PDB file of C-alpha atoms in Angstrom:
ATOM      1  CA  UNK Y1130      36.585  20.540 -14.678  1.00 48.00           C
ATOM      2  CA  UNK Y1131      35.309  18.635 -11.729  1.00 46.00           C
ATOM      3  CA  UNK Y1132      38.461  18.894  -9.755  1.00 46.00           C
ATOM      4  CA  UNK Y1133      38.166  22.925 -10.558  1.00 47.00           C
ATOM      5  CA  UNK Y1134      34.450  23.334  -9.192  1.00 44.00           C
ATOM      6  CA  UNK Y1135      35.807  21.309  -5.734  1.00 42.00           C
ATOM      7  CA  UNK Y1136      38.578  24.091  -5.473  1.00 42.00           C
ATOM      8  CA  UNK Y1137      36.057  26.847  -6.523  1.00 43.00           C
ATOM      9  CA  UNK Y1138      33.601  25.138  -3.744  1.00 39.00           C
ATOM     10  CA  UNK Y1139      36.153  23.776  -1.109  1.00 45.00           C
ATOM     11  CA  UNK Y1140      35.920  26.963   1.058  1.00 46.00           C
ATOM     12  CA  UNK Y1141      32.142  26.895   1.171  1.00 44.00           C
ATOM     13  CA  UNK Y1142      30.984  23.901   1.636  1.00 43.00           C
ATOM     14  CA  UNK Y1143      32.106  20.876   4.213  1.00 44.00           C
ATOM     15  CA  UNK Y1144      33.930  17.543   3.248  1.00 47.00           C
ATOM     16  CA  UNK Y1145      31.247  15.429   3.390  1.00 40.00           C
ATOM     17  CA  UNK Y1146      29.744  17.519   0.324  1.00 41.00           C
ATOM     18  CA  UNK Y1147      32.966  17.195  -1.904  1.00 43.00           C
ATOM     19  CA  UNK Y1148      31.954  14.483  -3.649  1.00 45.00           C
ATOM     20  CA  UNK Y1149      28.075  15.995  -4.555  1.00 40.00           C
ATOM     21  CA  UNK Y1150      29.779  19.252  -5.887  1.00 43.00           C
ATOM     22  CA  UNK Y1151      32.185  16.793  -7.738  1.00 50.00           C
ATOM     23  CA  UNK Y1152      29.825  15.354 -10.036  1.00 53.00           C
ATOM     24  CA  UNK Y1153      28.793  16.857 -13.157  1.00 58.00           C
ATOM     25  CA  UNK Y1154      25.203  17.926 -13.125  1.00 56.00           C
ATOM     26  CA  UNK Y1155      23.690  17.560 -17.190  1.00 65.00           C
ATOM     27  CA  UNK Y1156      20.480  19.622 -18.099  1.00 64.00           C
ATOM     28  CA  UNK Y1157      18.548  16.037 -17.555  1.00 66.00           C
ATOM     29  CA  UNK Y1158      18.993  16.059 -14.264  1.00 58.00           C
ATOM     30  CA  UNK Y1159      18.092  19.855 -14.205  1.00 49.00           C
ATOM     31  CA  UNK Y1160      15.151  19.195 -16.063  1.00 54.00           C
ATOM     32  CA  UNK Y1161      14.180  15.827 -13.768  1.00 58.00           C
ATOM     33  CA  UNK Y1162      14.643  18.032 -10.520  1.00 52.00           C
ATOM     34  CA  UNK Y1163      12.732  21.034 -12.319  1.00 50.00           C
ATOM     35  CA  UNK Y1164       9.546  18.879 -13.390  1.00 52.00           C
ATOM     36  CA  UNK Y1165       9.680  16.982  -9.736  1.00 52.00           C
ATOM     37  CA  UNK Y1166       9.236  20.598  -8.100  1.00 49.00           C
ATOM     38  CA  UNK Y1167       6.868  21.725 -10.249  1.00 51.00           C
ATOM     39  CA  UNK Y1168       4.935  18.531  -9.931  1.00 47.00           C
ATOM     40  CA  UNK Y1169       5.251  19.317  -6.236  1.00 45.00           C
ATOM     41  CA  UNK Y1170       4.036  22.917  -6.234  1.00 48.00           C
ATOM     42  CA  UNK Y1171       1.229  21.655  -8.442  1.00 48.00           C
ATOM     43  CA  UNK Y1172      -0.405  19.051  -6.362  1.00 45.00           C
ATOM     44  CA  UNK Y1173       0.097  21.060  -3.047  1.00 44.00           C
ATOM     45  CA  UNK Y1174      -3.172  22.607  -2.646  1.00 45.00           C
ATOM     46  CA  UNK Y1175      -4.220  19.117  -3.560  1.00 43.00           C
ATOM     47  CA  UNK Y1176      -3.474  17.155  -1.421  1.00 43.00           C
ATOM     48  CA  UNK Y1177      -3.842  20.097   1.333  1.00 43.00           C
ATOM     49  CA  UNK Y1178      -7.292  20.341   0.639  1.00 45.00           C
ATOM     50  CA  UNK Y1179      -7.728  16.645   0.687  1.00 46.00           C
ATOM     51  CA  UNK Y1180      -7.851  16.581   4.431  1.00 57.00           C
ATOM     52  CA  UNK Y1181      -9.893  19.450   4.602  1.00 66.00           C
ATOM     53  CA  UNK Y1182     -13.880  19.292   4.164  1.00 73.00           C
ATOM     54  CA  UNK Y1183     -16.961  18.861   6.005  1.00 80.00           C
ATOM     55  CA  UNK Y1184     -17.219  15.424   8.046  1.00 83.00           C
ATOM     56  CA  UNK Y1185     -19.957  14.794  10.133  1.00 85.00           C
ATOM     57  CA  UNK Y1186     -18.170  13.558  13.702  1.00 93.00           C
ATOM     58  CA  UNK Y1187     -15.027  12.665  15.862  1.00 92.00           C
ATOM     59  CA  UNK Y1188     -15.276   8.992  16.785  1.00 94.00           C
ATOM     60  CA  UNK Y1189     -13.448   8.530  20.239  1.00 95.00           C
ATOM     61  CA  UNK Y1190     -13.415   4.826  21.492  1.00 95.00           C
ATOM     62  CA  UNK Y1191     -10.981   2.346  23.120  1.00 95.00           C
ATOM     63  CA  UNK Y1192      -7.850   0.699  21.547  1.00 94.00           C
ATOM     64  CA  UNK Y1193      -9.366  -2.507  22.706  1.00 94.00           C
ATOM     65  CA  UNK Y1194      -8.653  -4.934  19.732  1.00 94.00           C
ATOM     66  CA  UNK Y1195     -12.189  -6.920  20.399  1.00 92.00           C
ATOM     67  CA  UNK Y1196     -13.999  -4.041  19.338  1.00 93.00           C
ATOM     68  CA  UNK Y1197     -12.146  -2.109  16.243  1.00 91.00           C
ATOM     69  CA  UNK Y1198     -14.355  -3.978  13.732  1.00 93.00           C
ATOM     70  CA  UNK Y1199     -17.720  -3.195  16.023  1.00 94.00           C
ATOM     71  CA  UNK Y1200     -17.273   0.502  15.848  1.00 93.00           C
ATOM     72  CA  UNK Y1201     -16.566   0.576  12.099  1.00 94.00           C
ATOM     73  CA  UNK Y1202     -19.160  -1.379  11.384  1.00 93.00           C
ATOM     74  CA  UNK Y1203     -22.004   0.377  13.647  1.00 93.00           C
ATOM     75  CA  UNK Y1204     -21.008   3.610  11.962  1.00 91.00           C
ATOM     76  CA  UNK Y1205     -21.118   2.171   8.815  1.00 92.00           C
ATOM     77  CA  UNK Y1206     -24.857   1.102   9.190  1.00 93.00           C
ATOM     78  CA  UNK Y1207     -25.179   4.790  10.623  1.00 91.00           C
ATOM     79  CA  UNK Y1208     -24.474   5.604   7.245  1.00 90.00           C
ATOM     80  CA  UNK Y1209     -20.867   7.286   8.405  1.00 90.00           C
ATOM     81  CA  UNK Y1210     -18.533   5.604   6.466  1.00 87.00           C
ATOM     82  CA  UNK Y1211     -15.904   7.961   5.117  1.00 85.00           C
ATOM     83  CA  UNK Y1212     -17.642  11.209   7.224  1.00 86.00           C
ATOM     84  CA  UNK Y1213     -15.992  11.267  10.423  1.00 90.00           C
ATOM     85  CA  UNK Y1214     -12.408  11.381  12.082  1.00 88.00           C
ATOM     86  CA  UNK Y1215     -11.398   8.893  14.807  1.00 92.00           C
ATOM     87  CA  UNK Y1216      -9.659   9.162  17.675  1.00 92.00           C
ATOM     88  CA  UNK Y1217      -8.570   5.326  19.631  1.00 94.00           C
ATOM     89  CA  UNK Y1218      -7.108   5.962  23.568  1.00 95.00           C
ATOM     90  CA  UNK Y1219      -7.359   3.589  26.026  1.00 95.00           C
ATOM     91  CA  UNK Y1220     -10.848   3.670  27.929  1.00 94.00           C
ATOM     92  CA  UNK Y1221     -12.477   5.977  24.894  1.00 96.00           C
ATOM     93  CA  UNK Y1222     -13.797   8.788  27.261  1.00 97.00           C
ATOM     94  CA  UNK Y1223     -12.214   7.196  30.462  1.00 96.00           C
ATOM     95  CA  UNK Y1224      -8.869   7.732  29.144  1.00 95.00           C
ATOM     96  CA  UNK Y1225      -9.862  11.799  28.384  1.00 96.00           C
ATOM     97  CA  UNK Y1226     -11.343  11.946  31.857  1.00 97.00           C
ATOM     98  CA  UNK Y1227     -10.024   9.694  34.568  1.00 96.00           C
ATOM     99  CA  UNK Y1228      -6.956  11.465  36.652  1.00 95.00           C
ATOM    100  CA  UNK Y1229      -4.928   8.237  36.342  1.00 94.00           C
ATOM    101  CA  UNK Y1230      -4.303   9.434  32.501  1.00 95.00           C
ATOM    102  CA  UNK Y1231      -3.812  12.649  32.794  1.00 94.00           C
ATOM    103  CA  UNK Y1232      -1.223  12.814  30.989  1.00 92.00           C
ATOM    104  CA  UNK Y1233      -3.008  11.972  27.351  1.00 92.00           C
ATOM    105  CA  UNK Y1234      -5.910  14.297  27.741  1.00 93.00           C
ATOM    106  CA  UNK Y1235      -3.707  17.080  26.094  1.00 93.00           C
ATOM    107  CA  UNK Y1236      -3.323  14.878  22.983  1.00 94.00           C
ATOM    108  CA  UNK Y1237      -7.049  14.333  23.225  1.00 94.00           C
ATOM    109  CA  UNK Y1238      -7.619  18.026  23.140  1.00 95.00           C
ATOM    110  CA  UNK Y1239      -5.080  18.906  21.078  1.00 93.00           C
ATOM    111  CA  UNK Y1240      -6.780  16.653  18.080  1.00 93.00           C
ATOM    112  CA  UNK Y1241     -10.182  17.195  18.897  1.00 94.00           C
ATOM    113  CA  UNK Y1242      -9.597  20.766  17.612  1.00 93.00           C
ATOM    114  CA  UNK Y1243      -7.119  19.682  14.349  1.00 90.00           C
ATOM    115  CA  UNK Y1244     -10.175  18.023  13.563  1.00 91.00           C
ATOM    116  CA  UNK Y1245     -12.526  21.084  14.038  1.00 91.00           C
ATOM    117  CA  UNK Y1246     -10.181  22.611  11.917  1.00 89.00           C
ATOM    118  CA  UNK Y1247      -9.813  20.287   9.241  1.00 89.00           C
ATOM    119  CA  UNK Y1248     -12.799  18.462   8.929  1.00 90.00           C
ATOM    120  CA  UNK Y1249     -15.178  20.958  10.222  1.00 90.00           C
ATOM    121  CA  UNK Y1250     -16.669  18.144  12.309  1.00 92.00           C
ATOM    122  CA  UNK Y1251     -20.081  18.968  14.493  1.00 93.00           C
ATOM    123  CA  UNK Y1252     -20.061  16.543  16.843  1.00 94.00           C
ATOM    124  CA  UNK Y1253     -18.005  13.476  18.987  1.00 96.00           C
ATOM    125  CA  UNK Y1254     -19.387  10.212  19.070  1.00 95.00           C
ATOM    126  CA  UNK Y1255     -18.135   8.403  21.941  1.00 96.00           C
ATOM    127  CA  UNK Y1256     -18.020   4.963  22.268  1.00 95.00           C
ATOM    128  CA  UNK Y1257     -16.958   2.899  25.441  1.00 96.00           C
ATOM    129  CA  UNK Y1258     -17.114  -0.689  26.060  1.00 96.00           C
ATOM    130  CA  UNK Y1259     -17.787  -3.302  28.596  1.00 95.00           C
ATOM    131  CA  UNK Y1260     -14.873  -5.817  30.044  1.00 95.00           C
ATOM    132  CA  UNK Y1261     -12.798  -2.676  29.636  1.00 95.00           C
ATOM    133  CA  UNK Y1262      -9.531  -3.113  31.433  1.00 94.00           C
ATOM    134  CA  UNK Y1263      -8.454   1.048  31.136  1.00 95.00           C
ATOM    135  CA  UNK Y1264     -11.905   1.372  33.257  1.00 96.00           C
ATOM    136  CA  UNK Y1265     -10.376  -0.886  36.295  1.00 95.00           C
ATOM    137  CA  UNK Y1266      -7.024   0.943  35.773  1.00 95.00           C
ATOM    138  CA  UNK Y1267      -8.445   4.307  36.338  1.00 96.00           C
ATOM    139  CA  UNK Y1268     -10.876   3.235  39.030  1.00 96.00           C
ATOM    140  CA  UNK Y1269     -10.150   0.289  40.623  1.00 94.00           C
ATOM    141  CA  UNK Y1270     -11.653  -3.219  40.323  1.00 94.00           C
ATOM    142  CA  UNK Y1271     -14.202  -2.448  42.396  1.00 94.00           C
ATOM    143  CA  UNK Y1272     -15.706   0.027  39.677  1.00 93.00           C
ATOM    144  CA  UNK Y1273     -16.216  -2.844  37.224  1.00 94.00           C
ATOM    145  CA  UNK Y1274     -17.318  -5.579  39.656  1.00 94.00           C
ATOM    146  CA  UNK Y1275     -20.413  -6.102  38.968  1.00 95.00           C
ATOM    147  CA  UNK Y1276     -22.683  -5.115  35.641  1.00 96.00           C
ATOM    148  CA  UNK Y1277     -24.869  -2.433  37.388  1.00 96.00           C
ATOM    149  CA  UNK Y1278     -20.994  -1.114  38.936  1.00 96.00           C
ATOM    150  CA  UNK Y1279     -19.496  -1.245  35.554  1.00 96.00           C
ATOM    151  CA  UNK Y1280     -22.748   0.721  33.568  1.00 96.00           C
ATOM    152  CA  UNK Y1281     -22.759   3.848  36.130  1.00 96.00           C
ATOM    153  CA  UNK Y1282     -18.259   3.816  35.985  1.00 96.00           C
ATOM    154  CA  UNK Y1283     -19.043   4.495  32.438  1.00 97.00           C
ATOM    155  CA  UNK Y1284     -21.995   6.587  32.550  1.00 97.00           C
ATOM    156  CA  UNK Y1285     -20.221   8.691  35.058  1.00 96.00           C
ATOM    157  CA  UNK Y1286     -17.114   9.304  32.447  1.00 97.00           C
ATOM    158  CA  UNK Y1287     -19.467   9.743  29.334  1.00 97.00           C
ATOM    159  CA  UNK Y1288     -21.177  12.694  31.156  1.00 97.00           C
ATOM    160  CA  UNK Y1289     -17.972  13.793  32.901  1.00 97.00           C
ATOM    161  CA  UNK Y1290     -16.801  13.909  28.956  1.00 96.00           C
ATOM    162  CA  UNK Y1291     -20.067  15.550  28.042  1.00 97.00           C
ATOM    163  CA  UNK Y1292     -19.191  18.487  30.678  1.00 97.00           C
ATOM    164  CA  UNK Y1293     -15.860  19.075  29.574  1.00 96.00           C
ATOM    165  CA  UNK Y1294     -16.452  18.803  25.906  1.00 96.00           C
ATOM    166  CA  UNK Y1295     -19.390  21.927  26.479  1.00 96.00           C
ATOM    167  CA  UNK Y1296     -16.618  23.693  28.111  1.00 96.00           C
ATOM    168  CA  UNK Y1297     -14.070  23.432  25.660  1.00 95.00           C
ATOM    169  CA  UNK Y1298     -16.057  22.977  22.566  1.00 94.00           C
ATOM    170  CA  UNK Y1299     -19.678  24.311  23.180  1.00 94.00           C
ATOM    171  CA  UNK Y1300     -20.684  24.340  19.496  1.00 92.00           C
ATOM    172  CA  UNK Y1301     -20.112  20.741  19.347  1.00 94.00           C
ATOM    173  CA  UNK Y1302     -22.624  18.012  20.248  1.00 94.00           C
ATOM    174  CA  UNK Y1303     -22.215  14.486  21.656  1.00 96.00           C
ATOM    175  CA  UNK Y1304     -23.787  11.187  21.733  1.00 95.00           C
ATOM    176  CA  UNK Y1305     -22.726   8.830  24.364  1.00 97.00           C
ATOM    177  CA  UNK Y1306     -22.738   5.420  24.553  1.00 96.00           C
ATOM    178  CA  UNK Y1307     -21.499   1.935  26.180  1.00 96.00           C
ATOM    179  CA  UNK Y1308     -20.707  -0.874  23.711  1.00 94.00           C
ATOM    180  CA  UNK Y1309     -21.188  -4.510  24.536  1.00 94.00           C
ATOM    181  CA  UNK Y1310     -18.961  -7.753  23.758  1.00 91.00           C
ATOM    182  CA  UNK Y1311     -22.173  -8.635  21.226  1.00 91.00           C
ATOM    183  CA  UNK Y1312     -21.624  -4.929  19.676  1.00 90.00           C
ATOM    184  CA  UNK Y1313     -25.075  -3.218  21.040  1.00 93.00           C
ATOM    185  CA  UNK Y1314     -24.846   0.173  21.791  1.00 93.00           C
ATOM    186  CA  UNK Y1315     -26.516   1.506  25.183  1.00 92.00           C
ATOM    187  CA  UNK Y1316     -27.235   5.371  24.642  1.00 93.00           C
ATOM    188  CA  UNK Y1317     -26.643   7.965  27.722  1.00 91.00           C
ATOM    189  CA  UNK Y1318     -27.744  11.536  27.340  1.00 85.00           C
TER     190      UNK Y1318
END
């Protein structure tokens, strides 16, 4: 029988696929496949709607290791555990704004809106950090020199973020702010 289906398959199907069309298929493997697909179909809109809701915020910050667990945790005690998206680029808003990264701001874009669209999210939270080395990349050393040079590097791209965010997403609010090595927060507006 098998070598009969390979002859009554052989025109229609390439050599590499022989050998699947050779073997005998039972009605438990028909019934395994069926109850897989079905199981699939079921759970769909599932797990589809799983990553849909209504979140509170985008996170944006820095890929900087040092400060992972200081962003978690300060949205934690702002009581946004599990209610926002995150987004980690080098620099936080630096790397969405600063023409020496051009390159990523499309992928910056590009997510801020699957998350508008999934998450129904009303605002972006962005967090950049001092001793950040995507800051003197972008700007030069001179731009993070001093503390008073390094605040108003970073106030300038929070604000610069601010601007284009109210251009391309004017429904959407922002808060703004410059993290230190200790984990305080210093709000801009």
């Amino acid at each position: 029988m098998s070598s009969n289906r390979v002859s009554h398959y052989a025109g229609l199907s390439c050599q590499c696929c022989t050998d699947m069309l050779s073997q005998p298929s039972s009605r438990r493997d028909f019934l395994r496949t069926a109850a897989g697909a079905g199981m699939a179909a079921f759970l769909a809109p599932q797990l589809s709607f799983a990553a849909s809701g209504n979140y509170e915020a985008m996170v944006l910050s820095c890929i900087d290791p040092r400060f992972q667990k200081l962003v978690f945790d300060r949205e934690a005690k702002e009581g946004r555990t599990d209610k926002y998206s995150a987004f980690t680029i080098a620099g936080a808003s630096i790397g969405v704004v600063a023409p020496a990264f051009k390159a990523w701001q499309v992928a910056f874009w590009d997510n801020l809106a699957a998350s508008l669209q999934l998450h129904n999210i009303k605002q972006v939270i962005v967090i950049n950090h001092r001793d950040c080395g995507a800051a003197k990349i972008a700007y030069g050393a001179a731009a993070v020199a001093t503390p008073a040079a390094e605040t108003e590097t970073h106030k300038n791209a929070l604000l610069t973020f601010k601007k284009e965010l109210a251009v391309r997403q004017p429904k959407l609010g922002s808060q703004l702010g410059l993290m230190a090595l200790d984990g305080k927060v210093e709000m801009f507006s």
